[in-house]
Tab-separated table of C-alpha atoms in Angstrom:
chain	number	residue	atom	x	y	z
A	1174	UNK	CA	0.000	0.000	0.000
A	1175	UNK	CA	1.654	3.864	-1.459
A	1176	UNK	CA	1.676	6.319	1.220
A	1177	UNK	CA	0.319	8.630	-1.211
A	1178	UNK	CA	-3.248	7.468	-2.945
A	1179	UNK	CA	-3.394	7.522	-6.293
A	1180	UNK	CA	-6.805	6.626	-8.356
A	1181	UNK	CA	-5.729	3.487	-10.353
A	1182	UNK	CA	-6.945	4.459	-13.512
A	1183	UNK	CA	-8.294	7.416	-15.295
A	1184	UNK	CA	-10.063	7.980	-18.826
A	1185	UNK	CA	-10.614	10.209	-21.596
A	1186	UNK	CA	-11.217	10.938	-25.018
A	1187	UNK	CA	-9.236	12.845	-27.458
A	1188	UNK	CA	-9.521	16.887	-26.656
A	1189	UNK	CA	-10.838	16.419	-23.365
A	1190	UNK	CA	-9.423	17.099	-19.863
A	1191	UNK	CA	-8.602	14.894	-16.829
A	1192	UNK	CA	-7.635	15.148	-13.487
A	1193	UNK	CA	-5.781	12.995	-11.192
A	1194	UNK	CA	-5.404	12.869	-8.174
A	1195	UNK	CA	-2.743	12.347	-5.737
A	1196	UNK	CA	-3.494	12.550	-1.717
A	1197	UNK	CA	-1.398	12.357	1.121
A	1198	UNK	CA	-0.503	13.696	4.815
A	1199	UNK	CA	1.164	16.239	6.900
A	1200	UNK	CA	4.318	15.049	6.799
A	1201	UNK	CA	4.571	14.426	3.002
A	1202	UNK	CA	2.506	16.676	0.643
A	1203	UNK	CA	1.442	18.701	3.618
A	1204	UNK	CA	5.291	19.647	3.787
A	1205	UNK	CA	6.842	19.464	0.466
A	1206	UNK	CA	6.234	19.936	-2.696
A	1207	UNK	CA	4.914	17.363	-5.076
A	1208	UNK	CA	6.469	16.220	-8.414
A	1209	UNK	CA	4.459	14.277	-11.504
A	1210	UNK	CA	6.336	11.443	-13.715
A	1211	UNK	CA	5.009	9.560	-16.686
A	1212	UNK	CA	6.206	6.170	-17.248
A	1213	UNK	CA	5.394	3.763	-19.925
A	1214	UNK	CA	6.593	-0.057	-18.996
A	1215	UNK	CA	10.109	-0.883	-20.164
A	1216	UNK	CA	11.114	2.558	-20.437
A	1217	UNK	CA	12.407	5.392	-18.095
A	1218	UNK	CA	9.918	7.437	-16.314
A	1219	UNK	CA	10.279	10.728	-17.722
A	1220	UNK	CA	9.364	13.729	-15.385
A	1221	UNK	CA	6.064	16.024	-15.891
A	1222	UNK	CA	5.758	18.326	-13.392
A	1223	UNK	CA	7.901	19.704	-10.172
A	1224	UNK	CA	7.716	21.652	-7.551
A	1225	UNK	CA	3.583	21.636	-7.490
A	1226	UNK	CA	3.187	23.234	-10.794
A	1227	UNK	CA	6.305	23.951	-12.856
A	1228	UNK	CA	6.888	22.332	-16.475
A	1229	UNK	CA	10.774	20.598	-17.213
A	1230	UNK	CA	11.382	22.343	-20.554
A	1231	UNK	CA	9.807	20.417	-23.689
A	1232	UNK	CA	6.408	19.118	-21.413
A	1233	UNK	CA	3.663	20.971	-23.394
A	1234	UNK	CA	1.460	23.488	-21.618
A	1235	UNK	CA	-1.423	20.886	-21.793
A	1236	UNK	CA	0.541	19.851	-18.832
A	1237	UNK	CA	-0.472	21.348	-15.207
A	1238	UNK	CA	0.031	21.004	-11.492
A	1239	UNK	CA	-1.679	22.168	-8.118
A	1240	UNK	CA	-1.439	21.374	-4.485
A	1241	UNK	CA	-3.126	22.111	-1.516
A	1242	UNK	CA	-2.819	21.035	1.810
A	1243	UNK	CA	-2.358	17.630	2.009
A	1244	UNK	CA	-3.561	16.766	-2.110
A	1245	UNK	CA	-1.878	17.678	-5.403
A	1246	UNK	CA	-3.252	16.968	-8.874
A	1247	UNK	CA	-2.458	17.073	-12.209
A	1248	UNK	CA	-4.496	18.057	-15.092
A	1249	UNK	CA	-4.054	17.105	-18.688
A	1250	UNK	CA	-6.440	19.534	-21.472
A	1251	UNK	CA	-6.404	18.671	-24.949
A	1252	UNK	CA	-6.514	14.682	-24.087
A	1253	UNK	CA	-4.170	12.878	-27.016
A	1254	UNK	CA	-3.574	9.362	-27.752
A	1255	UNK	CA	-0.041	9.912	-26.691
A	1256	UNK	CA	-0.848	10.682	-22.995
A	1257	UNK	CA	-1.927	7.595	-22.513
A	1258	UNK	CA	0.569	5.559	-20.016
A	1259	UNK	CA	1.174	5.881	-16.018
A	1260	UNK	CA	1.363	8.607	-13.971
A	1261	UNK	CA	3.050	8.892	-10.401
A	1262	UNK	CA	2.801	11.394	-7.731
A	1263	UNK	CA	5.851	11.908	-5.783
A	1264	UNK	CA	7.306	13.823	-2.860
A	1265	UNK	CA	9.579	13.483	0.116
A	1266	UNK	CA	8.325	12.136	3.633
A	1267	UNK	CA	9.668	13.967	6.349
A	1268	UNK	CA	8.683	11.307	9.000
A	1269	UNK	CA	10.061	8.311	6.877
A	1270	UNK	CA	13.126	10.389	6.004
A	1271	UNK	CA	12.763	8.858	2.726
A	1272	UNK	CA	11.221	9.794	-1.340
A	1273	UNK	CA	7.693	8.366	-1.523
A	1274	UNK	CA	5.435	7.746	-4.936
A	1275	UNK	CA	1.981	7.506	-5.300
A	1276	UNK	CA	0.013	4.112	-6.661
A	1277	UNK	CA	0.057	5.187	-10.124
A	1278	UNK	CA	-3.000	5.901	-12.518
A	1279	UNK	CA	-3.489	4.660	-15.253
A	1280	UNK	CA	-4.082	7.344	-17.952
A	1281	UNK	CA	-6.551	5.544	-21.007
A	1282	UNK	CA	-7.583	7.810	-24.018
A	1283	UNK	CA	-10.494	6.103	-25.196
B	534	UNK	CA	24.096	15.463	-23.185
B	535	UNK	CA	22.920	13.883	-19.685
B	536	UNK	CA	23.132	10.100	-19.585
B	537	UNK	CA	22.819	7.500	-16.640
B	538	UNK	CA	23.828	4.110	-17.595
B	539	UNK	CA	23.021	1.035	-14.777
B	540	UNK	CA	24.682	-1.917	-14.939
B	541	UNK	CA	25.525	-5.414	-12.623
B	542	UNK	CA	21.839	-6.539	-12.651
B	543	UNK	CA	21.230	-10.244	-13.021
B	544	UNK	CA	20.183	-13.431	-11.059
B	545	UNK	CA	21.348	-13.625	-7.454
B	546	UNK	CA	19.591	-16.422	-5.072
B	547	UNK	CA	17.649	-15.481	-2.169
B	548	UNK	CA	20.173	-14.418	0.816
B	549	UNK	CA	22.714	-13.788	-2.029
B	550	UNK	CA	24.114	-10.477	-2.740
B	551	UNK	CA	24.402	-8.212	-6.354
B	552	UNK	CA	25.938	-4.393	-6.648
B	553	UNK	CA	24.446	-2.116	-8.855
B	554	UNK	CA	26.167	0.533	-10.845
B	555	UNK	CA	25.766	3.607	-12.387
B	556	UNK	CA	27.936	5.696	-14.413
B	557	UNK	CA	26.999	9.399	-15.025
B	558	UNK	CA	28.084	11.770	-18.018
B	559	UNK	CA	27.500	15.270	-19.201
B	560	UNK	CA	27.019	17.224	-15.611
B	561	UNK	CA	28.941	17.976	-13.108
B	562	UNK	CA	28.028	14.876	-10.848
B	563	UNK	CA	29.035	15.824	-7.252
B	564	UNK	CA	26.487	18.808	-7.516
B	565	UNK	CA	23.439	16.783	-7.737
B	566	UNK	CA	22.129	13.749	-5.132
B	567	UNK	CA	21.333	10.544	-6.695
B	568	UNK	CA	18.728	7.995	-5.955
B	569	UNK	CA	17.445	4.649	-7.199
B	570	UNK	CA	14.145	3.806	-7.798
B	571	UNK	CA	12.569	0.193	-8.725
B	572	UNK	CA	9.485	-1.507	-10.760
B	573	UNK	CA	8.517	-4.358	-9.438
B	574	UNK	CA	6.661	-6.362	-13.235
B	575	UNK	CA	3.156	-5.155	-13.229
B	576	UNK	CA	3.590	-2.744	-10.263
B	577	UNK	CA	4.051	0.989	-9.516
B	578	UNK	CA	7.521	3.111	-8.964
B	579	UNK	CA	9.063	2.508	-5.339
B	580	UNK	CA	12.112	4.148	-4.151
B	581	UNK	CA	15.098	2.606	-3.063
B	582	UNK	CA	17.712	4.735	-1.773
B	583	UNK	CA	19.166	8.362	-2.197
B	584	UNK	CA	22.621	9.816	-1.406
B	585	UNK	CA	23.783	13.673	-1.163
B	586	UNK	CA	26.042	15.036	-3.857
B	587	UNK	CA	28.786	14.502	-1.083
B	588	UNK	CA	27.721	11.468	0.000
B	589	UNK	CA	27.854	12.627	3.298
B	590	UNK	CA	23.675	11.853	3.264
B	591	UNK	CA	22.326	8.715	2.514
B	592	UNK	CA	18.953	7.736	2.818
B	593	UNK	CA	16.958	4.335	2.352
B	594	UNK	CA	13.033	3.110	2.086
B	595	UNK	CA	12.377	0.719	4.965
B	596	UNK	CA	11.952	-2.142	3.077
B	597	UNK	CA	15.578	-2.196	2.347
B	598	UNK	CA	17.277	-0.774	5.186
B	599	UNK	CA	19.561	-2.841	7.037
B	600	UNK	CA	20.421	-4.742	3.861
B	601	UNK	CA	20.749	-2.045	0.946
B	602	UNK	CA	24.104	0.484	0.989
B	603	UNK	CA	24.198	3.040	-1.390
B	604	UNK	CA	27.782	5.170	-2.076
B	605	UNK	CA	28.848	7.116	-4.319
B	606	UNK	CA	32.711	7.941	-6.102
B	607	UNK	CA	32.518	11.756	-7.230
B	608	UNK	CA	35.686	10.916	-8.733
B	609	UNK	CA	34.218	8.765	-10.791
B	610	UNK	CA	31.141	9.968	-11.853
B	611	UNK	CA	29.385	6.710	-10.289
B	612	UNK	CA	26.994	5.771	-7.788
B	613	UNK	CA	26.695	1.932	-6.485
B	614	UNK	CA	23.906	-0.250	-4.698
B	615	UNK	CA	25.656	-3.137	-2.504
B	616	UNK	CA	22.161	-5.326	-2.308
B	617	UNK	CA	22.687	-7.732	0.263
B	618	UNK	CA	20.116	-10.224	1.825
B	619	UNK	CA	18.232	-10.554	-1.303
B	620	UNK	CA	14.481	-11.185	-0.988
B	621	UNK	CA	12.631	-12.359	-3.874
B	622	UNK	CA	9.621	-9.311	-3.440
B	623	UNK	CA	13.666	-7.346	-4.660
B	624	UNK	CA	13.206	-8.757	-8.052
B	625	UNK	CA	12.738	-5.464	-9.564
B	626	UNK	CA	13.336	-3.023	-12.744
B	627	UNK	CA	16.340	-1.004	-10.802
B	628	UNK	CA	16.432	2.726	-12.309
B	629	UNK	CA	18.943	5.372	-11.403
B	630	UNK	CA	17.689	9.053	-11.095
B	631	UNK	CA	19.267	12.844	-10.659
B	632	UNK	CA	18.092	15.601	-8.941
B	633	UNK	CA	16.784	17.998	-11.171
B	634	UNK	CA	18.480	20.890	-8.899
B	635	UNK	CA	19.052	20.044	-5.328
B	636	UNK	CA	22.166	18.101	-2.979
B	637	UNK	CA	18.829	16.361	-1.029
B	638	UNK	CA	17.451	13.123	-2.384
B	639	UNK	CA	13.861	14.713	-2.176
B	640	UNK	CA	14.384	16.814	-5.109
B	641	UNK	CA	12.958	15.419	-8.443
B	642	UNK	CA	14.478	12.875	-10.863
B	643	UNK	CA	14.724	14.966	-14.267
B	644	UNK	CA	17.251	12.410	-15.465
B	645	UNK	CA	16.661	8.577	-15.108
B	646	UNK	CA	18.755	5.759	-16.993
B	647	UNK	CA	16.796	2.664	-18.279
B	648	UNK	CA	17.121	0.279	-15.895
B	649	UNK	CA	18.867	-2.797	-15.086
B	650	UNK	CA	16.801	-5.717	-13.923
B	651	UNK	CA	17.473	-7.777	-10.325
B	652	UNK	CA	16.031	-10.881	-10.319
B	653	UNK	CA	16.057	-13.222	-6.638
B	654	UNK	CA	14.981	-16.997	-7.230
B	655	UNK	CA	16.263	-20.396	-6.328
């Protein structure tokens, strides 16, 4: 079980937008900031988001990030078959001294 | 360009012991902490262990602590994972990660190599 709680799986169809979500406690999200990766099996995650809501240069600005409190979430608009892979929620526990990831979800365009 | 390149993955018997490598190029590698992070097949991201860019800091998950030592040779542009006490749930995809922009291990991974697999079976 992820100390941060991840839906498993999310859905959309081209154009549209989705959320996911990503919730945790005090000690994690409530403390630090949050950080998105995509990851398709076999490959290396590549990362989305950091720092809540900033983009790595070359993530399009379909791309987006919040937090508050103790839940972050990322938003994709303008759904595209491309999206469609894993994405994890990550941030660092200051009680477990130690990085922590989310579940995963399960992005599907339909 | 930024590359992270893993190697020493393979089969190691339960109790048995493997050490991961990973050789970094195109930064300036004692600015940045390292971590590694593993799959588990058909499972989400877990992290491992992170070191400092000094490797005065090193930090581990508790599923691995005790057994698990990571280090790091600035000189070399290398980080290693002595994996000792090998448990089958270690069978893994093991990835190596850089900070984007921070000494800490909490930072995020903008740079990950492609893995080297760990697998634990008699």
């Amino acid at each position: 079980q992820s100390v941060l709680t991840q839906p498993p799986s999310a859905s959309g169809t081209p154009g549209q937008r989705v959320t996911i979500s990503c919730s945790g406690r005090t000690s994690n999200i409530g403390s630090n900031t949050v950080n998105w990766y995509t990851h398709l099996p076999g490959t290396a995650p590549k990362l989305l988001i950091y720092s809540n809501d900033q983009r790595p240069s070359g993530v399009p600005d379909r791309f987006s990030g919040s937090k508050s409190g103790t839940s972050a979430s990322l938003a994709i608009r303008g759904l595209q078959s491309e999206d469609e892979g894993d994405y994890y929620c990550a941030t660092w526990d200051d009680s477990l001294n130690a990085e922590v990831f989310g579940g995963g979800t399960r992005l599907t365009v339909l | 360009e930024v590359q992270l390149l893993e190697s020493g993955g393979g089969l190691a018997q339960p109790g048995g012991s493997l050490r991961l490598s990973c050789a970094a190029s195109g930064f300036t590698f004692r600015g940045y902490a390292m971590s590694w992070v593993r799959q588990v097949l058909g499972k989400g991201l877990e992290w491992v262990s992170g070191i400092s860019g000094s490797g005065g800091g090193t930090y581990y998950a508790d599923s691995v602590k005790g057994r698990f030592t990571i280090s790091r040779d600035n000189s070399k542009n290398t980080v290693s994972l002595q994996m000792n006490i090998l448990r089958v749930e270690d069978t893994a995809l093991y990835f190596c990660a850089k900070t984007r922009d921070s000494n800490h291990p909490g930072d995020a991974f903008d740079v990950w190599g492609h893995g080297t697999v760990v697998t634990v079976s008699s």
